[in-house]
């Protein structure tokens, strides 16, 4: 692949460069990050992890078997220039020639294996095939086209990976007993190199320079290091995950690359559906089978979709159909990772994403390719700067399950759901299109200038177009047509030709004429200006008197608390003013100004008792010139101000049979009487007095109460409180 020079970018910013006094200044929207650009849509355009747009690569769909194949398990770029692809559930192996013609090499007969999981070529360039299902077989296709069985063992139901060394010896990753096996080149000699506690060893990587074989399994996330000279097995890395998706060796350095494949760590997208409508993960066996029992996958291939955690067998038997390289889409549990391990054991985490890593391969430039699900993406990871680029989005495929690369730079990829094979060439596309998301100005606005930070080698160009509308989704209609394309290659700026609207989309066309170079766009800055909008006061509450509580036993009855809600769609700074007027008056009187908060406390003793209306006014004057400032007001309900206590209108005293009976009449000018009580001779007790009609509910009330007559002088203090908390204390002197 051609190198793409990267420039510095920063994150998504939506910034307003308004001064503190000008609300209608220009507002800027800036896209310069991967997150910002990924909110839009691409066709033939790549977005790297630093937020750089560039042209994608020429690609072709070279094989489509969606009617017969559910998933391609492996790809092999053969020494003969052909591409080989293995599949499930029909266990077919196809040969795809350079001219596009295909040949079915294996799987035409009903008695052949239902799954071919892996491919390799031996030292004589003969095709090796690892199968699974009823039995795990190693098959070889000889030069005359005949299929020969090289290996079969009663404990081996699945051959997941094949590696061949320079002397022709063959290494197998198998299940369901987690064994690593080495065969002689002719298949006559068998060695069991390692028996793991995991049920399946899924992937191998051979370092012939150091005479080491690495193996990764499907339960504990361990990577084993098998010393082929001494026979000792150690653990290279405990990844902390459940499953190792792929191991890959960099021969020049001896570095090992490890990709994990926990199904539950994948971002949810579309569930992998097999032909019978189930989700794509192989089931456990129905029960703990004996040595002659048939595993579930062999009994019924449609059971591949059943839940893999049901009916788990005993640890001794371990004869379940293991998890294939398809997710069961359980609960998301974080992310999968790619690790680098040097020959001396130094470990680095290179990448962590909420995807499944199914396969890895090397480009001719030494970049690491990653096949992923559940978004059907191929990522290219630069090991130097650890920047990952979405190299290709496989059309209509949720999982990219296999990769193969050629010395001429061509990349082959295959997937599942749908099962297709694609080629990706090292040449850039001649045109790619990026469409932004619908950008929201909040109100119908005038859009100004778009500025791009871009680089454009010779024979490349960047064209810009825009469209506006007043609905969030352009596909629902009602939007203006795209404006004409403007060439911004040299100027890097252009005026928006679209009319005012609340929403705007911009479209970039990246082009080249020779397939060798690509333009790059690292930043888009878009200016707009909205009209000044009137602030809105949405609520206005007036509360007279502080509430009585255990913490406030003597509340301020004259305090008036004003609270309001106000907003400005321009996000302008606002100030507030309060007005009052006695009920029936025409003019408003301002009593508080330049308020910045949305509440205000006022001492009502600065006004006479009576009924008042209050008004709050919100203004955006702090952010606008005087002739452009706007305001909104809201008037309260009629509010009673009463700071005068009740009065005692009459007191009658009568003696009856050693008792003194007091009859009193009290009244208040504005508020109902709330309560009455008395104390004798400055005591602490204040017995309550009940009104004659049994309820305090009017501004005038009468009441009677009795005390004992002991023929002594007494001072009786009468306490009367109105509804507003105003209290009267009235003395009554009693003599013999």
mmCIF file of C-alpha atoms in Angstrom, residues 195-458:
data_model
loop_
_atom_site.group_PDB
_atom_site.id
_atom_site.type_symbol
_atom_site.label_atom_id
_atom_site.label_comp_id
_atom_site.label_asym_id
_atom_site.label_seq_id
_atom_site.Cartn_x
_atom_site.Cartn_y
_atom_site.Cartn_z
ATOM 1 C CA UNK A 195 -1.765 -30.907 25.764
ATOM 2 C CA UNK A 196 -3.348 -27.682 27.058
ATOM 3 C CA UNK A 197 -6.005 -27.359 29.720
ATOM 4 C CA UNK A 198 -8.039 -25.401 27.221
ATOM 5 C CA UNK A 199 -10.418 -27.296 24.985
ATOM 6 C CA UNK A 200 -9.125 -25.860 21.729
ATOM 7 C CA UNK A 201 -5.857 -24.505 20.427
ATOM 8 C CA UNK A 202 -7.000 -22.121 17.704
ATOM 9 C CA UNK A 203 -3.889 -20.504 16.261
ATOM 10 C CA UNK A 204 -0.145 -21.142 15.820
ATOM 11 C CA UNK A 205 2.907 -19.066 14.945
ATOM 12 C CA UNK A 206 6.316 -20.596 14.174
ATOM 13 C CA UNK A 207 9.644 -18.877 14.861
ATOM 14 C CA UNK A 208 12.130 -21.134 13.049
ATOM 15 C CA UNK A 209 15.082 -18.887 13.872
ATOM 16 C CA UNK A 210 14.602 -19.547 17.578
ATOM 17 C CA UNK A 211 13.048 -23.007 17.108
ATOM 18 C CA UNK A 212 9.906 -21.929 18.976
ATOM 19 C CA UNK A 213 6.233 -22.592 18.300
ATOM 20 C CA UNK A 214 3.595 -20.304 19.803
ATOM 21 C CA UNK A 215 0.006 -21.452 20.414
ATOM 22 C CA UNK A 216 -3.166 -19.651 21.522
ATOM 23 C CA UNK A 217 -6.419 -21.145 22.826
ATOM 24 C CA UNK A 218 -10.093 -20.456 23.363
ATOM 25 C CA UNK A 219 -10.781 -20.416 27.117
ATOM 26 C CA UNK A 220 -8.088 -18.791 29.219
ATOM 27 C CA UNK A 221 -6.542 -16.271 26.812
ATOM 28 C CA UNK A 222 -3.084 -17.804 27.247
ATOM 29 C CA UNK A 223 -0.283 -17.807 24.692
ATOM 30 C CA UNK A 224 1.992 -20.842 25.021
ATOM 31 C CA UNK A 225 5.658 -20.973 24.011
ATOM 32 C CA UNK A 226 6.777 -24.452 22.972
ATOM 33 C CA UNK A 227 10.539 -24.955 22.808
ATOM 34 C CA UNK A 228 10.861 -27.357 19.887
ATOM 35 C CA UNK A 229 14.441 -28.267 20.790
ATOM 36 C CA UNK A 230 13.980 -28.939 24.494
ATOM 37 C CA UNK A 231 10.266 -29.746 24.503
ATOM 38 C CA UNK A 232 9.468 -27.412 27.391
ATOM 39 C CA UNK A 233 6.246 -25.368 27.268
ATOM 40 C CA UNK A 234 5.916 -22.043 29.080
ATOM 41 C CA UNK A 235 3.369 -19.251 29.010
ATOM 42 C CA UNK A 236 4.429 -16.179 27.037
ATOM 43 C CA UNK A 237 1.427 -14.018 27.920
ATOM 44 C CA UNK A 238 -1.776 -14.166 29.905
ATOM 45 C CA UNK A 239 -3.871 -11.684 27.923
ATOM 46 C CA UNK A 240 -6.652 -11.459 30.475
ATOM 47 C CA UNK A 241 -9.124 -12.415 27.772
ATOM 48 C CA UNK A 242 -10.930 -15.644 27.020
ATOM 49 C CA UNK A 243 -9.918 -16.314 23.428
ATOM 50 C CA UNK A 244 -6.908 -15.753 21.197
ATOM 51 C CA UNK A 245 -8.069 -14.871 17.703
ATOM 52 C CA UNK A 246 -4.745 -14.902 15.873
ATOM 53 C CA UNK A 247 -0.988 -15.165 16.376
ATOM 54 C CA UNK A 248 1.366 -13.652 13.806
ATOM 55 C CA UNK A 249 5.166 -13.586 13.741
ATOM 56 C CA UNK A 250 7.278 -10.812 12.278
ATOM 57 C CA UNK A 251 10.156 -12.846 10.862
ATOM 58 C CA UNK A 252 12.647 -9.982 10.604
ATOM 59 C CA UNK A 253 12.445 -9.095 14.311
ATOM 60 C CA UNK A 254 11.035 -12.247 15.896
ATOM 61 C CA UNK A 255 8.273 -10.150 17.457
ATOM 62 C CA UNK A 256 5.030 -11.970 18.125
ATOM 63 C CA UNK A 257 1.691 -10.229 17.579
ATOM 64 C CA UNK A 258 -1.341 -11.436 19.497
ATOM 65 C CA UNK A 259 -4.958 -10.504 18.780
ATOM 66 C CA UNK A 260 -7.747 -11.444 21.178
ATOM 67 C CA UNK A 261 -11.261 -12.425 20.132
ATOM 68 C CA UNK A 262 -13.618 -12.329 23.101
ATOM 69 C CA UNK A 263 -17.092 -12.351 21.557
ATOM 70 C CA UNK A 264 -18.608 -10.305 24.366
ATOM 71 C CA UNK A 265 -16.110 -7.482 23.910
ATOM 72 C CA UNK A 266 -17.402 -6.654 20.433
ATOM 73 C CA UNK A 267 -19.504 -3.639 19.648
ATOM 74 C CA UNK A 268 -23.075 -4.704 18.973
ATOM 75 C CA UNK A 269 -24.208 -4.353 15.400
ATOM 76 C CA UNK A 270 -26.079 -7.020 13.462
ATOM 77 C CA UNK A 271 -26.280 -10.482 14.955
ATOM 78 C CA UNK A 272 -24.625 -13.083 12.762
ATOM 79 C CA UNK A 273 -27.530 -15.101 11.443
ATOM 80 C CA UNK A 274 -27.033 -18.525 9.981
ATOM 81 C CA UNK A 275 -29.388 -20.092 7.495
ATOM 82 C CA UNK A 276 -31.696 -21.493 10.151
ATOM 83 C CA UNK A 277 -32.068 -18.105 11.815
ATOM 84 C CA UNK A 278 -29.818 -18.770 14.806
ATOM 85 C CA UNK A 279 -26.800 -16.840 16.011
ATOM 86 C CA UNK A 280 -23.452 -18.000 14.730
ATOM 87 C CA UNK A 281 -21.564 -19.859 17.400
ATOM 88 C CA UNK A 282 -21.153 -23.601 17.627
ATOM 89 C CA UNK A 283 -23.020 -25.394 20.423
ATOM 90 C CA UNK A 284 -21.793 -27.565 23.230
ATOM 91 C CA UNK A 285 -22.596 -31.262 22.988
ATOM 92 C CA UNK A 286 -25.975 -32.243 24.319
ATOM 93 C CA UNK A 287 -24.312 -34.260 27.085
ATOM 94 C CA UNK A 288 -21.012 -35.774 28.088
ATOM 95 C CA UNK A 289 -20.515 -38.282 25.298
ATOM 96 C CA UNK A 290 -18.496 -41.439 25.297
ATOM 97 C CA UNK A 291 -15.729 -42.048 22.801
ATOM 98 C CA UNK A 292 -18.133 -43.323 20.151
ATOM 99 C CA UNK A 293 -20.759 -40.619 20.487
ATOM 100 C CA UNK A 294 -21.350 -38.179 17.671
ATOM 101 C CA UNK A 295 -20.834 -34.467 18.482
ATOM 102 C CA UNK A 296 -23.716 -32.071 18.028
ATOM 103 C CA UNK A 297 -22.230 -30.367 14.976
ATOM 104 C CA UNK A 298 -21.971 -33.674 13.150
ATOM 105 C CA UNK A 299 -25.497 -34.743 14.064
ATOM 106 C CA UNK A 300 -27.137 -31.612 12.730
ATOM 107 C CA UNK A 301 -25.283 -28.741 11.071
ATOM 108 C CA UNK A 302 -28.148 -26.390 11.745
ATOM 109 C CA UNK A 303 -27.439 -26.645 15.465
ATOM 110 C CA UNK A 304 -24.441 -24.394 14.852
ATOM 111 C CA UNK A 305 -26.636 -21.505 15.906
ATOM 112 C CA UNK A 306 -27.516 -22.729 19.399
ATOM 113 C CA UNK A 307 -26.185 -21.092 22.515
ATOM 114 C CA UNK A 308 -22.676 -22.266 23.311
ATOM 115 C CA UNK A 309 -23.155 -22.228 27.074
ATOM 116 C CA UNK A 310 -26.021 -24.721 27.299
ATOM 117 C CA UNK A 311 -25.562 -28.273 28.536
ATOM 118 C CA UNK A 312 -21.855 -27.973 29.216
ATOM 119 C CA UNK A 313 -20.262 -31.461 29.341
ATOM 120 C CA UNK A 314 -17.931 -32.853 31.939
ATOM 121 C CA UNK A 315 -14.314 -31.708 31.967
ATOM 122 C CA UNK A 316 -13.144 -35.268 31.319
ATOM 123 C CA UNK A 317 -14.951 -35.714 28.031
ATOM 124 C CA UNK A 318 -14.603 -32.206 26.481
ATOM 125 C CA UNK A 319 -16.163 -33.490 23.274
ATOM 126 C CA UNK A 320 -18.363 -30.482 22.583
ATOM 127 C CA UNK A 321 -18.276 -28.677 19.263
ATOM 128 C CA UNK A 322 -16.026 -25.743 20.193
ATOM 129 C CA UNK A 323 -16.682 -22.102 19.582
ATOM 130 C CA UNK A 324 -16.014 -21.216 15.968
ATOM 131 C CA UNK A 325 -14.570 -17.856 15.074
ATOM 132 C CA UNK A 326 -17.974 -16.259 15.234
ATOM 133 C CA UNK A 327 -19.298 -14.142 18.127
ATOM 134 C CA UNK A 328 -22.226 -15.157 20.270
ATOM 135 C CA UNK A 329 -22.953 -11.452 20.830
ATOM 136 C CA UNK A 330 -23.281 -11.582 24.571
ATOM 137 C CA UNK A 331 -23.035 -8.657 26.925
ATOM 138 C CA UNK A 332 -20.310 -6.174 25.984
ATOM 139 C CA UNK A 333 -17.384 -6.638 28.355
ATOM 140 C CA UNK A 334 -14.881 -3.998 27.336
ATOM 141 C CA UNK A 335 -12.664 -4.426 24.300
ATOM 142 C CA UNK A 336 -10.290 -6.800 22.529
ATOM 143 C CA UNK A 337 -6.600 -6.045 22.257
ATOM 144 C CA UNK A 338 -3.538 -6.441 20.065
ATOM 145 C CA UNK A 339 -0.251 -7.130 21.860
ATOM 146 C CA UNK A 340 3.377 -7.117 20.720
ATOM 147 C CA UNK A 341 5.822 -9.478 22.454
ATOM 148 C CA UNK A 342 9.534 -9.221 21.654
ATOM 149 C CA UNK A 343 11.780 -12.319 21.683
ATOM 150 C CA UNK A 344 13.102 -11.316 25.110
ATOM 151 C CA UNK A 345 9.547 -11.112 26.480
ATOM 152 C CA UNK A 346 8.896 -7.347 26.491
ATOM 153 C CA UNK A 347 5.161 -6.723 26.036
ATOM 154 C CA UNK A 348 3.347 -3.731 24.585
ATOM 155 C CA UNK A 349 -0.357 -3.143 24.118
ATOM 156 C CA UNK A 350 -0.735 -1.710 20.618
ATOM 157 C CA UNK A 351 -4.469 -1.380 20.200
ATOM 158 C CA UNK A 352 -7.687 -1.780 22.179
ATOM 159 C CA UNK A 353 -11.063 -1.642 20.430
ATOM 160 C CA UNK A 354 -14.627 -2.940 20.955
ATOM 161 C CA UNK A 355 -14.326 -5.356 18.015
ATOM 162 C CA UNK A 356 -13.392 -8.999 17.491
ATOM 163 C CA UNK A 357 -10.006 -9.580 15.858
ATOM 164 C CA UNK A 358 -10.442 -12.609 13.587
ATOM 165 C CA UNK A 359 -7.209 -12.543 11.564
ATOM 166 C CA UNK A 360 -3.960 -10.654 10.983
ATOM 167 C CA UNK A 361 -1.549 -10.315 8.059
ATOM 168 C CA UNK A 362 1.377 -8.155 6.906
ATOM 169 C CA UNK A 363 1.305 -5.582 4.122
ATOM 170 C CA UNK A 364 4.298 -5.211 1.838
ATOM 171 C CA UNK A 365 5.137 -2.015 3.791
ATOM 172 C CA UNK A 366 5.229 -3.845 7.120
ATOM 173 C CA UNK A 367 1.922 -2.556 8.443
ATOM 174 C CA UNK A 368 -0.273 -4.900 10.440
ATOM 175 C CA UNK A 369 -3.641 -5.734 8.911
ATOM 176 C CA UNK A 370 -6.507 -6.651 11.230
ATOM 177 C CA UNK A 371 -9.711 -8.397 10.161
ATOM 178 C CA UNK A 372 -12.548 -7.456 12.499
ATOM 179 C CA UNK A 373 -16.197 -7.857 13.431
ATOM 180 C CA UNK A 374 -18.830 -6.739 14.132
ATOM 181 C CA UNK A 375 -18.558 -3.869 11.655
ATOM 182 C CA UNK A 376 -16.912 -5.675 8.747
ATOM 183 C CA UNK A 377 -13.775 -3.533 8.801
ATOM 184 C CA UNK A 378 -10.159 -4.103 7.855
ATOM 185 C CA UNK A 379 -7.794 -1.985 9.907
ATOM 186 C CA UNK A 380 -4.211 -1.117 9.024
ATOM 187 C CA UNK A 381 -2.029 -0.508 12.086
ATOM 188 C CA UNK A 382 1.233 1.406 11.727
ATOM 189 C CA UNK A 383 3.549 -0.132 14.323
ATOM 190 C CA UNK A 384 5.703 2.974 14.464
ATOM 191 C CA UNK A 385 3.121 5.563 15.464
ATOM 192 C CA UNK A 386 0.345 3.099 16.425
ATOM 193 C CA UNK A 387 -2.115 4.880 14.185
ATOM 194 C CA UNK A 388 -4.928 2.681 12.914
ATOM 195 C CA UNK A 389 -6.674 3.359 9.608
ATOM 196 C CA UNK A 390 -9.946 1.845 8.453
ATOM 197 C CA UNK A 391 -8.505 0.433 5.272
ATOM 198 C CA UNK A 392 -11.670 -1.119 3.917
ATOM 199 C CA UNK A 393 -15.313 -1.662 4.886
ATOM 200 C CA UNK A 394 -16.425 -4.962 3.396
ATOM 201 C CA UNK A 395 -19.734 -4.395 1.677
ATOM 202 C CA UNK A 396 -22.702 -5.982 3.489
ATOM 203 C CA UNK A 397 -20.426 -8.103 5.696
ATOM 204 C CA UNK A 398 -20.539 -7.892 9.467
ATOM 205 C CA UNK A 399 -17.414 -9.987 10.031
ATOM 206 C CA UNK A 400 -14.109 -10.012 8.167
ATOM 207 C CA UNK A 401 -12.876 -13.493 9.011
ATOM 208 C CA UNK A 402 -9.776 -14.041 6.850
ATOM 209 C CA UNK A 403 -6.916 -12.157 5.203
ATOM 210 C CA UNK A 404 -4.218 -13.034 2.691
ATOM 211 C CA UNK A 405 -1.557 -10.804 1.130
ATOM 212 C CA UNK A 406 0.635 -11.041 -1.955
ATOM 213 C CA UNK A 407 4.076 -9.703 -2.777
ATOM 214 C CA UNK A 408 2.580 -7.349 -5.381
ATOM 215 C CA UNK A 409 0.746 -5.534 -2.567
ATOM 216 C CA UNK A 410 -2.712 -6.965 -3.238
ATOM 217 C CA UNK A 411 -4.737 -7.832 -0.132
ATOM 218 C CA UNK A 412 -7.443 -10.481 -0.190
ATOM 219 C CA UNK A 413 -10.191 -10.534 2.395
ATOM 220 C CA UNK A 414 -13.170 -12.777 3.075
ATOM 221 C CA UNK A 415 -16.053 -12.491 5.461
ATOM 222 C CA UNK A 416 -19.287 -13.769 6.857
ATOM 223 C CA UNK A 417 -22.798 -12.468 6.699
ATOM 224 C CA UNK A 418 -22.462 -12.114 3.686
ATOM 225 C CA UNK A 419 -19.831 -14.621 2.518
ATOM 226 C CA UNK A 420 -17.787 -12.783 -0.113
ATOM 227 C CA UNK A 421 -14.138 -12.477 -1.160
ATOM 228 C CA UNK A 422 -12.623 -9.136 -2.097
ATOM 229 C CA UNK A 423 -9.308 -7.923 -3.474
ATOM 230 C CA UNK A 424 -7.781 -4.622 -2.393
ATOM 231 C CA UNK A 425 -5.155 -3.261 -4.734
ATOM 232 C CA UNK A 426 -2.269 -0.925 -3.852
ATOM 233 C CA UNK A 427 -3.576 1.846 -6.149
ATOM 234 C CA UNK A 428 -5.765 4.652 -4.852
ATOM 235 C CA UNK A 429 -9.316 5.104 -6.117
ATOM 236 C CA UNK A 430 -9.721 7.923 -8.615
ATOM 237 C CA UNK A 431 -12.596 9.406 -6.592
ATOM 238 C CA UNK A 432 -13.942 9.199 -3.066
ATOM 239 C CA UNK A 433 -16.758 11.092 -1.354
ATOM 240 C CA UNK A 434 -17.218 12.217 2.230
ATOM 241 C CA UNK A 435 -20.568 13.611 3.442
ATOM 242 C CA UNK A 436 -20.732 15.240 6.849
ATOM 243 C CA UNK A 437 -23.559 14.728 9.287
ATOM 244 C CA UNK A 438 -26.306 17.372 9.310
ATOM 245 C CA UNK A 439 -24.802 20.256 11.280
ATOM 246 C CA UNK A 440 -27.291 22.110 13.489
ATOM 247 C CA UNK A 441 -27.086 25.883 13.973
ATOM 248 C CA UNK A 442 -30.092 25.804 16.322
ATOM 249 C CA UNK A 443 -31.998 28.360 14.214
ATOM 250 C CA UNK A 444 -32.255 29.271 10.569
ATOM 251 C CA UNK A 445 -28.863 30.837 9.974
ATOM 252 C CA UNK A 446 -26.714 32.310 7.263
ATOM 253 C CA UNK A 447 -23.727 30.080 6.491
ATOM 254 C CA UNK A 448 -20.482 31.792 5.591
ATOM 255 C CA UNK A 449 -17.105 30.380 4.660
ATOM 256 C CA UNK A 450 -15.732 26.847 4.769
ATOM 257 C CA UNK A 451 -11.994 26.518 5.272
ATOM 258 C CA UNK A 452 -10.050 23.273 4.815
ATOM 259 C CA UNK A 453 -6.618 22.242 5.974
ATOM 260 C CA UNK A 454 -5.474 19.943 3.184
ATOM 261 C CA UNK A 455 -2.530 18.698 1.199
ATOM 262 C CA UNK A 456 -2.858 17.968 -2.509
ATOM 263 C CA UNK A 457 0.017 16.406 -4.454
ATOM 264 C CA UNK A 458 0.145 16.816 -8.216
#
